[in-house]
mmCIF file of C-alpha atoms and ligand atoms in Angstrom:
data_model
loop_
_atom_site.group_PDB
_atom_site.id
_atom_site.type_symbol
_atom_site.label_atom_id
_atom_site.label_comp_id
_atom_site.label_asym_id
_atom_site.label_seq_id
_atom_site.Cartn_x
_atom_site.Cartn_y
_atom_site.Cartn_z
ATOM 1 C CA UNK A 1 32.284 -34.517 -111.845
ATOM 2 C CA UNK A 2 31.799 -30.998 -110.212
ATOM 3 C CA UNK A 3 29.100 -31.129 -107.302
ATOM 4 C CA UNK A 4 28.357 -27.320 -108.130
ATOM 5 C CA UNK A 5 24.939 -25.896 -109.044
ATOM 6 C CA UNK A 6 23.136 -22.667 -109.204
ATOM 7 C CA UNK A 7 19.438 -22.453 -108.510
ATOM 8 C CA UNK A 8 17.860 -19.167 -108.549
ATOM 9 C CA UNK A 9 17.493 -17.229 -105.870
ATOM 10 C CA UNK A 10 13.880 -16.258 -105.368
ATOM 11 C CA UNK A 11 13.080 -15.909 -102.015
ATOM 12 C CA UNK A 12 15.001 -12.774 -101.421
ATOM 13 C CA UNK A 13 13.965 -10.540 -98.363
ATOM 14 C CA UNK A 14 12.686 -7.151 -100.027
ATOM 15 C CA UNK A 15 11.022 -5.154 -97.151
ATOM 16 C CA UNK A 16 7.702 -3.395 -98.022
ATOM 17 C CA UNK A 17 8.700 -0.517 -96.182
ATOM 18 C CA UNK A 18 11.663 0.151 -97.703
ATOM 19 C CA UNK A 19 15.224 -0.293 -96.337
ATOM 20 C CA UNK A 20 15.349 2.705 -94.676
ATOM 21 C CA UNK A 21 12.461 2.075 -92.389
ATOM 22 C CA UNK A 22 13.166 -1.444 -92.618
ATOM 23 C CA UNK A 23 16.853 -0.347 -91.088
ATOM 24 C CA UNK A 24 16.006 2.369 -88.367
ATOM 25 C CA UNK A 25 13.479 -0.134 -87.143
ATOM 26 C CA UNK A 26 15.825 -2.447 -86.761
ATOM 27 C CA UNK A 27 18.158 0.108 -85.321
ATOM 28 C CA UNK A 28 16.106 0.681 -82.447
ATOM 29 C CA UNK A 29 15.445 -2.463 -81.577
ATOM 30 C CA UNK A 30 19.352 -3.144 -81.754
ATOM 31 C CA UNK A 31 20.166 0.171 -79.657
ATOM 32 C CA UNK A 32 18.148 -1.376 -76.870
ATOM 33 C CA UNK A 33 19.969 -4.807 -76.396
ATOM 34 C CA UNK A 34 21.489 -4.999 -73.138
ATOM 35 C CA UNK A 35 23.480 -7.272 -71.680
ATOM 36 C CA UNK A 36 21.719 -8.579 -68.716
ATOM 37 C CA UNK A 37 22.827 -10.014 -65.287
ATOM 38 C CA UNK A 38 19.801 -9.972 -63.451
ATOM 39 C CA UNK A 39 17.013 -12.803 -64.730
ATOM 40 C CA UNK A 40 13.606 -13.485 -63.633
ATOM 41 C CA UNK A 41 12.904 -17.185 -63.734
ATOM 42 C CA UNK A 42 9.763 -16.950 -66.034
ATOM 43 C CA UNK A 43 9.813 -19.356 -68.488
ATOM 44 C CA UNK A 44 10.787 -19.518 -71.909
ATOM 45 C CA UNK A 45 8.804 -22.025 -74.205
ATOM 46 C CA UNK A 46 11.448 -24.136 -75.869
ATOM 47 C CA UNK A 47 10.102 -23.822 -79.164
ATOM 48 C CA UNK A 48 11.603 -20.065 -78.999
ATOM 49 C CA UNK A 49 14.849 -21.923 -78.008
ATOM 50 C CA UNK A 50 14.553 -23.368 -81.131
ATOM 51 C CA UNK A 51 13.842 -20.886 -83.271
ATOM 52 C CA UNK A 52 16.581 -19.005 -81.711
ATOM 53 C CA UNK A 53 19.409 -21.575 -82.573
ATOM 54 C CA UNK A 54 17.813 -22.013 -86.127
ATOM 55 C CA UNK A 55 18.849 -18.228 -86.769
ATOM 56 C CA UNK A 56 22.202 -19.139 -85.475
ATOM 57 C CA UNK A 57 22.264 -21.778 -87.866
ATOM 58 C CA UNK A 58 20.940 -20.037 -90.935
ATOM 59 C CA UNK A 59 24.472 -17.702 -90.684
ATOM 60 C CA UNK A 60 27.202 -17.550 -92.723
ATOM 61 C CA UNK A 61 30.084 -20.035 -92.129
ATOM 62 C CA UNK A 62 33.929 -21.113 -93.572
ATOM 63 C CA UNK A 63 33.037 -23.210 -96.585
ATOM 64 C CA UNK A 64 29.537 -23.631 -95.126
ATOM 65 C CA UNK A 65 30.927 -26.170 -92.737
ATOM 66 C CA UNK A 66 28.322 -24.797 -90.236
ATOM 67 C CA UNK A 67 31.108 -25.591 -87.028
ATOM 68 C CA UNK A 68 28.942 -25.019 -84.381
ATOM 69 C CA UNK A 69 27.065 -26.592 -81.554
ATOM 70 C CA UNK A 70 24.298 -25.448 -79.364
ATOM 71 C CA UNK A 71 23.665 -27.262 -75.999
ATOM 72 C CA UNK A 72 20.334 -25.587 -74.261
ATOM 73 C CA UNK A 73 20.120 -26.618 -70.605
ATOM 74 C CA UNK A 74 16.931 -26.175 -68.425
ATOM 75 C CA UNK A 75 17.517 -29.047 -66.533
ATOM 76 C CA UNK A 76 18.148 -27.293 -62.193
ATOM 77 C CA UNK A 77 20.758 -30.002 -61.483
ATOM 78 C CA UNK A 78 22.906 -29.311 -64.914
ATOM 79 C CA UNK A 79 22.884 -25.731 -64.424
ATOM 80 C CA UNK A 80 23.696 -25.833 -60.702
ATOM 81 C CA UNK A 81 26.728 -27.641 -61.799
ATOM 82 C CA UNK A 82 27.641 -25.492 -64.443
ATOM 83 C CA UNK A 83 26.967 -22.380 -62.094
ATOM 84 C CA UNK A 84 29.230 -24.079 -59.335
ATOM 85 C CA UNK A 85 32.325 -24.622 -61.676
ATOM 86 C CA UNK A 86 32.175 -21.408 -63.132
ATOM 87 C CA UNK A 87 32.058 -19.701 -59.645
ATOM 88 C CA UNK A 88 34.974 -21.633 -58.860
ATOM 89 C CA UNK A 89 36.925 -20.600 -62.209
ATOM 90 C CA UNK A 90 35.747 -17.189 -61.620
ATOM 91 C CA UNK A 91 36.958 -17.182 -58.118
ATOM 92 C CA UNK A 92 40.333 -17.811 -59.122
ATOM 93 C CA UNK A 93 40.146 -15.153 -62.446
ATOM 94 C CA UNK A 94 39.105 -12.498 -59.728
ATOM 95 C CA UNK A 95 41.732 -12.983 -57.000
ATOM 96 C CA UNK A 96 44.622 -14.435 -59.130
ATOM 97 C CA UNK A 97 44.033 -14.602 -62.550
ATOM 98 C CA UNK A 98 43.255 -10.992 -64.345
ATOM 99 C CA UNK A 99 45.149 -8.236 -64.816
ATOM 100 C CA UNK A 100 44.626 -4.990 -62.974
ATOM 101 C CA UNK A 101 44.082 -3.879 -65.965
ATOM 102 C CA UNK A 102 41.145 -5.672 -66.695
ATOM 103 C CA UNK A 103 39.856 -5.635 -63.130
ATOM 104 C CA UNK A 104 39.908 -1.782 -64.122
ATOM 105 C CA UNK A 105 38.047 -2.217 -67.015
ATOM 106 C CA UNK A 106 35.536 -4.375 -65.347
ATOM 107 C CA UNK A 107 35.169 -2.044 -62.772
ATOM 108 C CA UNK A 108 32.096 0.060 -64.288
ATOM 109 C CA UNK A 109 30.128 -3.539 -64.969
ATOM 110 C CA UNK A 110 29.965 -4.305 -61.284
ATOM 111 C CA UNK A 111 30.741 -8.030 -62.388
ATOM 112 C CA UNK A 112 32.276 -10.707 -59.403
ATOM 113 C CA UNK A 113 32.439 -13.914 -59.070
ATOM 114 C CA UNK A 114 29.124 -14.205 -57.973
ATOM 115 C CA UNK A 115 26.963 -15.908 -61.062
ATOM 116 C CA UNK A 116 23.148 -16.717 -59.816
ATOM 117 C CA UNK A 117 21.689 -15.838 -63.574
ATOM 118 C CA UNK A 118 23.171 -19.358 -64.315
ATOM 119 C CA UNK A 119 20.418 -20.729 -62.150
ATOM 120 C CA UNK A 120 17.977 -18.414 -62.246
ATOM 121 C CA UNK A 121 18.037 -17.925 -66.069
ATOM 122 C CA UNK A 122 15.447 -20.407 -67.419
ATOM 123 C CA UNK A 123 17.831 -21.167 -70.551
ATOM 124 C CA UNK A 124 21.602 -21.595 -70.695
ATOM 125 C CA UNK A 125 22.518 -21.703 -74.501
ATOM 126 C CA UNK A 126 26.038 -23.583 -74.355
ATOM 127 C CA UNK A 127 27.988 -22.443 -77.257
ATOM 128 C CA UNK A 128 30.787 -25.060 -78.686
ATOM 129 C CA UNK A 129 32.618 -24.777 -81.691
ATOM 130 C CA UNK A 130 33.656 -27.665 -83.734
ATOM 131 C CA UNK A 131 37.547 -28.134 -84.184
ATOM 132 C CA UNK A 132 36.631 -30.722 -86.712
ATOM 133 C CA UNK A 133 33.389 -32.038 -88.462
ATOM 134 C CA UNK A 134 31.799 -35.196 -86.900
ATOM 135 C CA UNK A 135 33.255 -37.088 -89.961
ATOM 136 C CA UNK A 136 36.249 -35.658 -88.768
ATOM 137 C CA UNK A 137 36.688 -33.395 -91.588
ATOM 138 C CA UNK A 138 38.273 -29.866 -91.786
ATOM 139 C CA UNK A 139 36.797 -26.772 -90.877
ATOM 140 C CA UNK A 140 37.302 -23.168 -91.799
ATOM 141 C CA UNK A 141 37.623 -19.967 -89.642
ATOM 142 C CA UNK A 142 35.269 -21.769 -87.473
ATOM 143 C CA UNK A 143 36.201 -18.437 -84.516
ATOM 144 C CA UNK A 144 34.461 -16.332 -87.337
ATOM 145 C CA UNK A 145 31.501 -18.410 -88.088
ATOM 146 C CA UNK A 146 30.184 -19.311 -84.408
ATOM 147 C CA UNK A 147 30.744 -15.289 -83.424
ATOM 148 C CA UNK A 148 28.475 -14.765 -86.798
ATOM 149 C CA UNK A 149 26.457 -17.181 -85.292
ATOM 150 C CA UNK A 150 26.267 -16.127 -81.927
ATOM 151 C CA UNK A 151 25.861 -12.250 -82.979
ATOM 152 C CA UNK A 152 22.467 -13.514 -84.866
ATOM 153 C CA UNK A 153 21.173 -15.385 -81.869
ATOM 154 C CA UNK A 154 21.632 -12.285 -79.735
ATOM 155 C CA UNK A 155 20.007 -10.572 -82.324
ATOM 156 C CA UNK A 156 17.190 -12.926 -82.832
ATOM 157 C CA UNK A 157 16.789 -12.976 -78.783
ATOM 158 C CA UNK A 158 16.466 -9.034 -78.874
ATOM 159 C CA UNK A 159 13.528 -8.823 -81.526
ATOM 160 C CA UNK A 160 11.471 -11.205 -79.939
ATOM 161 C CA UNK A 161 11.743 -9.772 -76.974
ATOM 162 C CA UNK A 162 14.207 -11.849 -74.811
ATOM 163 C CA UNK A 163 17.107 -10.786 -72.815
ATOM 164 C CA UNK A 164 20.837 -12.368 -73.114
ATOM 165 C CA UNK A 165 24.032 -12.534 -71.656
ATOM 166 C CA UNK A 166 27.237 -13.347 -73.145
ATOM 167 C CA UNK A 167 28.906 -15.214 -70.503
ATOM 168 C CA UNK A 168 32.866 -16.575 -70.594
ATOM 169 C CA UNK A 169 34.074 -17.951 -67.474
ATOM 170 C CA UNK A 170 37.523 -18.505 -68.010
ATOM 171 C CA UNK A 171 38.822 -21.390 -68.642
ATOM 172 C CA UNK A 172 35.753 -23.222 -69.319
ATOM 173 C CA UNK A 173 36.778 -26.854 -70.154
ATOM 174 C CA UNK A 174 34.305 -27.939 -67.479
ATOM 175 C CA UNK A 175 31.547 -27.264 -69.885
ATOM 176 C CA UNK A 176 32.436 -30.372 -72.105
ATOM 177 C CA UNK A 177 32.660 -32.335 -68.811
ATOM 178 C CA UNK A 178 29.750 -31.422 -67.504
ATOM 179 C CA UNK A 179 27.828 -32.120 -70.861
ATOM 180 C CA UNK A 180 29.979 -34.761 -72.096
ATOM 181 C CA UNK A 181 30.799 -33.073 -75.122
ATOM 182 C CA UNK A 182 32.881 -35.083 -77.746
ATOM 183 C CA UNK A 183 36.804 -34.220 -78.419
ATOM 184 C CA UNK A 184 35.962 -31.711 -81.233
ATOM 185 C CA UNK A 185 33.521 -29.424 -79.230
ATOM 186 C CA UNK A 186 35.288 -26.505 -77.505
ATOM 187 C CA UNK A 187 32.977 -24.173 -75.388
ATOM 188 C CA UNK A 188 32.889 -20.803 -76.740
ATOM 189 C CA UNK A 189 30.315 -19.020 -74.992
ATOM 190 C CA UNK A 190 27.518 -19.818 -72.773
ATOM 191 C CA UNK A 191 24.028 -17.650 -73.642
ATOM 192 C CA UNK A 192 21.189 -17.749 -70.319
ATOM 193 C CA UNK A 193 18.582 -16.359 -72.425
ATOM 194 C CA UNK A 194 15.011 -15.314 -70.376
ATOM 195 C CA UNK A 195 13.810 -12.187 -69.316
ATOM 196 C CA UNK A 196 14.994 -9.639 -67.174
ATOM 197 C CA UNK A 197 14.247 -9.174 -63.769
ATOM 198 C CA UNK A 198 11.365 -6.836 -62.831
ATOM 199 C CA UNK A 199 13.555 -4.944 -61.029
ATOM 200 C CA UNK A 200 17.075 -4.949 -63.441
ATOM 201 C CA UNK A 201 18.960 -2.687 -63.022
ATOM 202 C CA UNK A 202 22.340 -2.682 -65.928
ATOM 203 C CA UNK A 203 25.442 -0.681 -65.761
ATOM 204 C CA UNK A 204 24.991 2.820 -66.817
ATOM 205 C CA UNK A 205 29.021 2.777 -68.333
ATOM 206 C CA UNK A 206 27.719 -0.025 -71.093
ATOM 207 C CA UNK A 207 25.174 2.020 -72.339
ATOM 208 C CA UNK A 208 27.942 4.280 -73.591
ATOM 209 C CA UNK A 209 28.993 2.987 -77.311
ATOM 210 C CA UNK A 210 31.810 5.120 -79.563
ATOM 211 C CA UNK A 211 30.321 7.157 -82.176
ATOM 212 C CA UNK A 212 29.419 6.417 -85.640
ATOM 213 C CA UNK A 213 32.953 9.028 -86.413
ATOM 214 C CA UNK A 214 34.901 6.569 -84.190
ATOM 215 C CA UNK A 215 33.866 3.858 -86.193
ATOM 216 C CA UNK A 216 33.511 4.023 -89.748
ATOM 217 C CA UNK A 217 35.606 5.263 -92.062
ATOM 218 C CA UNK A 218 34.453 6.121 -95.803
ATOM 219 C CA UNK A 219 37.073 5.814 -98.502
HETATM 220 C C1 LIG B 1 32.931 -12.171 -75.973
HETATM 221 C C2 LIG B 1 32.226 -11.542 -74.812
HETATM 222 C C3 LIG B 1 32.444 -12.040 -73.529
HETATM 223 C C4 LIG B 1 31.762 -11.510 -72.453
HETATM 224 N N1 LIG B 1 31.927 -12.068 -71.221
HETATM 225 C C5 LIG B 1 31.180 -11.625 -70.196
HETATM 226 C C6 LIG B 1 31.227 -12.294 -68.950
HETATM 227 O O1 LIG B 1 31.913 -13.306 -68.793
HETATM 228 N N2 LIG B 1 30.478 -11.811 -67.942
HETATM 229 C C7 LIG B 1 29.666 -10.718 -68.089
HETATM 230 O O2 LIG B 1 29.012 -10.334 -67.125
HETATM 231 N N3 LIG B 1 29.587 -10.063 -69.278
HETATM 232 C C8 LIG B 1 30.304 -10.505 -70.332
HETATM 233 N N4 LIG B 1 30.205 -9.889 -71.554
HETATM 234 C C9 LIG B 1 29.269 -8.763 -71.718
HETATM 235 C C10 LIG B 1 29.985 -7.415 -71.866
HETATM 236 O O3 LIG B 1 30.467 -6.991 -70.618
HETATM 237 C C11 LIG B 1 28.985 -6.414 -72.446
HETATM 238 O O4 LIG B 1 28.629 -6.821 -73.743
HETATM 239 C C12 LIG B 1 29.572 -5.012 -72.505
HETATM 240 O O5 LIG B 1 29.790 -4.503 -71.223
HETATM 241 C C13 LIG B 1 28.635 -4.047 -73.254
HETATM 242 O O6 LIG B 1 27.360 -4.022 -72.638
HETATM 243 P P1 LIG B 1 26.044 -4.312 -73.470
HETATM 244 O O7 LIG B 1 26.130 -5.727 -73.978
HETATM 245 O O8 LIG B 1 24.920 -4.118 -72.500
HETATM 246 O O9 LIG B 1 26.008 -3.369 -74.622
HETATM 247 C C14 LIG B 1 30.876 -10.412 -72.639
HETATM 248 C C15 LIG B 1 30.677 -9.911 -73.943
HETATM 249 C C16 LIG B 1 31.326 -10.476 -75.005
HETATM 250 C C17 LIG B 1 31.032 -9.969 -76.388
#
């Protein structure tokens, strides 16, 4: 017996503004997202956490296997750790392990070694992605789905108001150590989400972003 069913879909999102407006608001409030390194440690209630991680979850996903995990650390001790390892791995990507020609590139983001935000950020979202179910079962393009996923939480951060980093200390196996994550969890990202610092300053070069030309093509 098939397990499919339809049910109609009534609760569609029509904005009363129109898509347009609906899009060039949304547009702005995009074109403003920057990728911050420099956090103030006011606090961020953890019911915004939450809400955050249910966007992530509401995305689209391989079979709707949904293979994703969010860990959110507050907890000073944790994220000391996690800031020590990945100052360590980052240590050894600066000196030894990148390319000149991604030093290069990395050149205009000022970026070093030297992580603080993972202490000073209020929130650390720890992304993992699931290799397999908890039952063990398959999963489907789960790169795509937790990169939908993550691109929505960044979103949802921006529209309320919050500032993000995407952070990927390379390698980062010490993030299932450190949070005793199960077999089938692989760390993906890790998110501090807060609030800028009063006095943030981002680079200048990121602001730059190709043109619309550069980027779409009609057929
Ligand atoms: C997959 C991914 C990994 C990234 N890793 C890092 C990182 O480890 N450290 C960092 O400072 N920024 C990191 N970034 C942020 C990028 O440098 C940033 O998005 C880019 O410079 C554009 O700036 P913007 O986000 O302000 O538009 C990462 C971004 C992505 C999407």
């Amino acid at each position: 017996m098939s397990s499919f069913e339809l049910e109609p879909y009534i609760d569609r999102h029509v904005p009363a503004e129109g898509p347009e407006l609906a899009l060039k608001q949304f547009l702005d409030v995009a074109r403003r997202r920057r990728t911050v390194r420099d956090f103030s440690d006011r606090p961020v209630a953890r019911s915004l956490i939450e809400d955050l991680v249910r966007v992530a979850g509401s995305a689209p996903s391989g079979a709707n296997k949904q293979p994703w995990r969010f860990v959110a650390v507050q907890d000073p001790v944790v994220k000391r750790r996690i800031r020590e390892a990945a100052e360590h791995e980052e240590r050894e990507f600066y000196a030894h392990r990148a390319t000149k020609e991604w030093l290069a590139d990395l050149a205009p983001l000022g970026t070093d070694p030297s992580k603080p935000f993972l202490e000073i950020a209020p929130w650390l979202i720890v992304v993992f992605r699931l290799t397999r179910g908890d039952d063990g079962s398959q999963v489907y393009y789960a790169h795509e789905s937790v990169g939908l996923a993550c691109g929505m939480l960044l979103a949802a951060a921006q529209h309320a108001g919050l500032a993000t980093l995407t952070h990927t200390p390379s390698p980062m196996g010490f993030l299932g150590e450190i949070l005793g994550r199960p077999a089938n969890e692989k760390p993906y990202l890790i998110v501090p989400v807060g609030h800028p610092a009063d006095d943030c300053r981002v680079p200048r070069a990121a602001r730059i972003k190709k043109p619309l030309a550069e980027i779409l093509e009609f057929r």
